[in-house]
Amino acid sequence: MSLSTANLAIFTAIAAVLDGVDRRSAALATVIGRSGSAPQVIGARLLLHDDGQMCGTVGGGAIEAEVLAACRAVLDDRRPRRVAAHLVRDLGMCCGGSMDVFVEYVAPPGAEDRV
């Protein structure tokens, strides 16, 4: 699946949440920086719904595990986060580069009332 096809699926899923068609809250992770060899490009996205269903990827492996943990934390407290990691030094991955990922809360209309 190309990045543009993956993004189309994620954008469709985000629109469904924001329009209230999908009543689940979600956390959206977006790769905002990278250097050296890394498993994904800037702009790659992952959407994690509050029921655990996900769409997209930020690269797999240990970096994706860190990002998924941040997504779950965002779903818990609705506060955005940044995950920054050197893939070898911090995570033991063989890629050799580093990545920065921004994670934000996405919710259907009225979700603020359900806190």
mmCIF file of N, CA and C in Angstrom, residues 15-87:
data_model
loop_
_atom_site.group_PDB
_atom_site.id
_atom_site.type_symbol
_atom_site.label_atom_id
_atom_site.label_comp_id
_atom_site.label_asym_id
_atom_site.label_seq_id
_atom_site.Cartn_x
_atom_site.Cartn_y
_atom_site.Cartn_z
ATOM 1 N N ALA A 15 -12.069 11.619 9.303
ATOM 2 C CA ALA A 15 -13.285 12.356 8.932
ATOM 3 C C ALA A 15 -14.519 11.702 9.543
ATOM 4 N N ALA A 16 -14.557 10.366 9.571
ATOM 5 C CA ALA A 16 -15.700 9.663 10.161
ATOM 6 C C ALA A 16 -15.831 9.978 11.653
ATOM 7 N N VAL A 17 -14.703 10.073 12.345
ATOM 8 C CA VAL A 17 -14.726 10.426 13.768
ATOM 9 C C VAL A 17 -15.178 11.872 13.937
ATOM 10 N N LEU A 18 -14.565 12.790 13.213
ATOM 11 C CA LEU A 18 -14.879 14.214 13.376
ATOM 12 C C LEU A 18 -16.299 14.559 12.953
ATOM 13 N N ASP A 19 -16.847 13.796 11.983
ATOM 14 C CA ASP A 19 -18.225 14.019 11.541
ATOM 15 C C ASP A 19 -19.245 13.340 12.459
ATOM 16 N N GLY A 20 -18.757 12.495 13.378
ATOM 17 C CA GLY A 20 -19.656 11.797 14.276
ATOM 18 C C GLY A 20 -20.237 10.515 13.699
ATOM 19 N N VAL A 21 -19.811 10.140 12.492
ATOM 20 C CA VAL A 21 -20.255 8.881 11.897
ATOM 21 C C VAL A 21 -19.678 7.716 12.695
ATOM 22 N N ASP A 22 -18.428 7.845 13.086
ATOM 23 C CA ASP A 22 -17.754 6.877 13.959
ATOM 24 C C ASP A 22 -17.688 7.526 15.335
ATOM 25 N N ARG A 23 -18.362 6.951 16.309
ATOM 26 C CA ARG A 23 -18.470 7.562 17.636
ATOM 27 C C ARG A 23 -17.296 7.248 18.550
ATOM 28 N N ARG A 24 -16.298 6.537 18.036
ATOM 29 C CA ARG A 24 -15.125 6.203 18.842
ATOM 30 C C ARG A 24 -14.129 7.358 18.834
ATOM 31 N N SER A 25 -13.496 7.602 19.970
ATOM 32 C CA SER A 25 -12.382 8.541 20.038
ATOM 33 C C SER A 25 -11.153 7.840 19.482
ATOM 34 N N ALA A 26 -10.142 8.634 19.142
ATOM 35 C CA ALA A 26 -8.930 8.050 18.578
ATOM 36 C C ALA A 26 -7.724 8.926 18.904
ATOM 37 N N ALA A 27 -6.558 8.339 18.737
ATOM 38 C CA ALA A 27 -5.302 9.080 18.844
ATOM 39 C C ALA A 27 -4.642 8.996 17.472
ATOM 40 N N LEU A 28 -4.212 10.145 16.970
ATOM 41 C CA LEU A 28 -3.572 10.222 15.670
ATOM 42 C C LEU A 28 -2.088 10.505 15.865
ATOM 43 N N ALA A 29 -1.252 9.610 15.346
ATOM 44 C CA ALA A 29 0.206 9.773 15.407
ATOM 45 C C ALA A 29 0.706 10.128 14.018
ATOM 46 N N THR A 30 1.543 11.170 13.946
ATOM 47 C CA THR A 30 2.099 11.617 12.667
ATOM 48 C C THR A 30 3.602 11.762 12.795
ATOM 49 N N VAL A 31 4.346 11.161 11.874
ATOM 50 C CA VAL A 31 5.798 11.325 11.856
ATOM 51 C C VAL A 31 6.089 12.765 11.440
ATOM 52 N N ILE A 32 6.742 13.521 12.336
ATOM 53 C CA ILE A 32 7.030 14.931 12.068
ATOM 54 C C ILE A 32 8.514 15.192 11.834
ATOM 55 N N GLY A 33 9.341 14.189 12.069
ATOM 56 C CA GLY A 33 10.778 14.362 11.842
ATOM 57 C C GLY A 33 11.465 13.014 11.767
ATOM 58 N N ARG A 34 12.548 12.988 11.024
ATOM 59 C CA ARG A 34 13.362 11.779 10.942
ATOM 60 C C ARG A 34 14.730 12.170 10.435
ATOM 61 N N SER A 35 15.709 11.375 10.828
ATOM 62 C CA SER A 35 17.053 11.565 10.295
ATOM 63 C C SER A 35 17.682 10.194 10.124
ATOM 64 N N GLY A 36 18.586 10.089 9.185
ATOM 65 C CA GLY A 36 19.227 8.811 8.932
ATOM 66 C C GLY A 36 18.238 7.789 8.418
ATOM 67 N N SER A 37 18.563 6.556 8.635
ATOM 68 C CA SER A 37 17.716 5.455 8.188
ATOM 69 C C SER A 37 16.595 5.232 9.194
ATOM 70 N N ALA A 38 15.361 5.352 8.724
ATOM 71 C CA ALA A 38 14.191 5.175 9.585
ATOM 72 C C ALA A 38 13.113 4.433 8.791
ATOM 73 N N PRO A 39 12.237 3.707 9.483
ATOM 74 C CA PRO A 39 11.276 2.857 8.784
ATOM 75 C C PRO A 39 10.112 3.585 8.114
ATOM 76 N N GLN A 40 9.941 4.875 8.361
ATOM 77 C CA GLN A 40 8.856 5.606 7.717
ATOM 78 C C GLN A 40 9.303 7.020 7.370
ATOM 79 N N VAL A 41 8.506 7.675 6.523
ATOM 80 C CA VAL A 41 8.799 9.023 6.055
ATOM 81 C C VAL A 41 8.007 10.042 6.869
ATOM 82 N N ILE A 42 8.428 11.296 6.797
ATOM 83 C CA ILE A 42 7.663 12.375 7.423
ATOM 84 C C ILE A 42 6.276 12.397 6.789
ATOM 85 N N GLY A 43 5.268 12.496 7.635
ATOM 86 C CA GLY A 43 3.881 12.497 7.167
ATOM 87 C C GLY A 43 3.185 11.164 7.314
ATOM 88 N N ALA A 44 3.920 10.097 7.579
ATOM 89 C CA ALA A 44 3.287 8.793 7.797
ATOM 90 C C ALA A 44 2.422 8.881 9.049
ATOM 91 N N ARG A 45 1.286 8.195 9.038
ATOM 92 C CA ARG A 45 0.337 8.314 10.141
ATOM 93 C C ARG A 45 -0.162 6.953 10.620
ATOM 94 N N LEU A 46 -0.580 6.962 11.874
ATOM 95 C CA LEU A 46 -1.220 5.811 12.508
ATOM 96 C C LEU A 46 -2.379 6.356 13.316
ATOM 97 N N LEU A 47 -3.541 5.731 13.198
ATOM 98 C CA LEU A 47 -4.718 6.124 13.964
ATOM 99 C C LEU A 47 -5.110 4.948 14.849
ATOM 100 N N LEU A 48 -5.161 5.185 16.157
ATOM 101 C CA LEU A 48 -5.566 4.156 17.114
ATOM 102 C C LEU A 48 -6.889 4.565 17.742
ATOM 103 N N HIS A 49 -7.940 3.756 17.509
ATOM 104 C CA HIS A 49 -9.249 4.011 18.113
ATOM 105 C C HIS A 49 -9.250 3.543 19.568
ATOM 106 N N ASP A 50 -10.184 4.062 20.338
ATOM 107 C CA ASP A 50 -10.242 3.723 21.764
ATOM 108 C C ASP A 50 -10.600 2.267 22.030
ATOM 109 N N ASP A 51 -11.054 1.543 21.010
ATOM 110 C CA ASP A 51 -11.328 0.113 21.189
ATOM 111 C C ASP A 51 -10.162 -0.766 20.728
ATOM 112 N N GLY A 52 -9.040 -0.122 20.363
ATOM 113 C CA GLY A 52 -7.846 -0.855 19.962
ATOM 114 C C GLY A 52 -7.672 -1.052 18.472
ATOM 115 N N GLN A 53 -8.694 -0.765 17.673
ATOM 116 C CA GLN A 53 -8.555 -0.895 16.221
ATOM 117 C C GLN A 53 -7.614 0.189 15.710
ATOM 118 N N MET A 54 -6.718 -0.191 14.799
ATOM 119 C CA MET A 54 -5.782 0.802 14.273
ATOM 120 C C MET A 54 -5.742 0.773 12.757
ATOM 121 N N CYS A 55 -5.275 1.883 12.227
ATOM 122 C CA CYS A 55 -5.165 2.067 10.785
ATOM 123 C C CYS A 55 -3.840 2.776 10.542
ATOM 124 N N GLY A 56 -3.065 2.321 9.568
ATOM 125 C CA GLY A 56 -1.802 2.963 9.233
ATOM 126 C C GLY A 56 -0.647 2.435 10.057
ATOM 127 N N THR A 57 0.522 3.060 9.853
ATOM 128 C CA THR A 57 1.729 2.648 10.572
ATOM 129 C C THR A 57 2.735 3.797 10.614
ATOM 130 N N VAL A 58 3.523 3.809 11.658
ATOM 131 C CA VAL A 58 4.646 4.740 11.737
ATOM 132 C C VAL A 58 5.963 3.985 11.608
ATOM 133 N N GLY A 59 5.900 2.719 11.223
ATOM 134 C CA GLY A 59 7.131 2.008 10.927
ATOM 135 C C GLY A 59 7.285 0.630 11.512
ATOM 136 N N GLY A 60 6.466 0.262 12.453
ATOM 137 C CA GLY A 60 6.571 -1.065 13.041
ATOM 138 C C GLY A 60 7.654 -1.159 14.108
ATOM 139 N N GLY A 61 7.806 -2.341 14.632
ATOM 140 C CA GLY A 61 8.850 -2.617 15.609
ATOM 141 C C GLY A 61 8.735 -1.802 16.877
ATOM 142 N N ALA A 62 9.891 -1.540 17.470
ATOM 143 C CA ALA A 62 9.941 -0.868 18.772
ATOM 144 C C ALA A 62 9.434 0.568 18.714
ATOM 145 N N ILE A 63 9.664 1.271 17.599
ATOM 146 C CA ILE A 63 9.178 2.658 17.515
ATOM 147 C C ILE A 63 7.655 2.670 17.504
ATOM 148 N N GLU A 64 7.051 1.735 16.795
ATOM 149 C CA GLU A 64 5.594 1.691 16.773
ATOM 150 C C GLU A 64 5.043 1.308 18.142
ATOM 151 N N ALA A 65 5.721 0.441 18.864
ATOM 152 C CA ALA A 65 5.298 0.091 20.220
ATOM 153 C C ALA A 65 5.326 1.327 21.123
ATOM 154 N N GLU A 66 6.377 2.142 21.011
ATOM 155 C CA GLU A 66 6.462 3.381 21.803
ATOM 156 C C GLU A 66 5.328 4.339 21.423
ATOM 157 N N VAL A 67 5.073 4.458 20.136
ATOM 158 C CA VAL A 67 4.020 5.360 19.662
ATOM 159 C C VAL A 67 2.646 4.851 20.108
ATOM 160 N N LEU A 68 2.415 3.561 20.030
ATOM 161 C CA LEU A 68 1.133 3.017 20.488
ATOM 162 C C LEU A 68 0.927 3.260 21.985
ATOM 163 N N ALA A 69 1.985 3.165 22.769
ATOM 164 C CA ALA A 69 1.885 3.474 24.202
ATOM 165 C C ALA A 69 1.512 4.943 24.392
ATOM 166 N N ALA A 70 2.109 5.822 23.594
ATOM 167 C CA ALA A 70 1.770 7.247 23.663
ATOM 168 C C ALA A 70 0.329 7.477 23.217
ATOM 169 N N CYS A 71 -0.116 6.757 22.208
ATOM 170 C CA CYS A 71 -1.507 6.864 21.751
ATOM 171 C C CYS A 71 -2.471 6.473 22.868
ATOM 172 N N ARG A 72 -2.181 5.382 23.557
ATOM 173 C CA ARG A 72 -3.049 4.955 24.657
ATOM 174 C C ARG A 72 -3.066 6.006 25.772
ATOM 175 N N ALA A 73 -1.921 6.619 26.044
ATOM 176 C CA ALA A 73 -1.868 7.675 27.065
ATOM 177 C C ALA A 73 -2.691 8.890 26.625
ATOM 178 N N VAL A 74 -2.612 9.242 25.359
ATOM 179 C CA VAL A 74 -3.408 10.358 24.836
ATOM 180 C C VAL A 74 -4.897 10.041 24.937
ATOM 181 N N LEU A 75 -5.273 8.812 24.644
ATOM 182 C CA LEU A 75 -6.680 8.425 24.784
ATOM 183 C C LEU A 75 -7.143 8.517 26.239
ATOM 184 N N ASP A 76 -6.230 8.261 27.174
ATOM 185 C CA ASP A 76 -6.573 8.337 28.601
ATOM 186 C C ASP A 76 -6.746 9.768 29.087
ATOM 187 N N ASP A 77 -5.815 10.659 28.700
ATOM 188 C CA ASP A 77 -5.871 12.012 29.278
ATOM 189 C C ASP A 77 -6.114 13.140 28.268
ATOM 190 N N ARG A 78 -6.199 12.772 26.984
ATOM 191 C CA ARG A 78 -6.513 13.733 25.905
ATOM 192 C C ARG A 78 -5.453 14.806 25.707
ATOM 193 N N ARG A 79 -4.264 14.607 26.255
ATOM 194 C CA ARG A 79 -3.175 15.583 26.103
ATOM 195 C C ARG A 79 -2.213 15.114 25.018
ATOM 196 N N PRO A 80 -1.856 15.989 24.065
ATOM 197 C CA PRO A 80 -0.930 15.592 23.001
ATOM 198 C C PRO A 80 0.460 15.279 23.545
ATOM 199 N N ARG A 81 1.193 14.490 22.781
ATOM 200 C CA ARG A 81 2.541 14.081 23.178
ATOM 201 C C ARG A 81 3.440 14.045 21.962
ATOM 202 N N ARG A 82 4.733 14.081 22.236
ATOM 203 C CA ARG A 82 5.750 13.904 21.211
ATOM 204 C C ARG A 82 6.619 12.732 21.627
ATOM 205 N N VAL A 83 6.819 11.808 20.699
ATOM 206 C CA VAL A 83 7.712 10.678 20.922
ATOM 207 C C VAL A 83 8.950 10.938 20.078
ATOM 208 N N ALA A 84 10.089 11.040 20.721
ATOM 209 C CA ALA A 84 11.354 11.246 20.022
ATOM 210 C C ALA A 84 12.300 10.124 20.423
ATOM 211 N N ALA A 85 12.862 9.453 19.432
ATOM 212 C CA ALA A 85 13.729 8.322 19.762
ATOM 213 C C ALA A 85 14.814 8.132 18.720
ATOM 214 N N HIS A 86 16.020 7.826 19.219
ATOM 215 C CA HIS A 86 17.090 7.335 18.346
ATOM 216 C C HIS A 86 16.843 5.839 18.250
ATOM 217 N N LEU A 87 16.686 5.345 17.051
ATOM 218 C CA LEU A 87 16.205 3.981 16.874
ATOM 219 C C LEU A 87 17.165 2.910 17.370
#
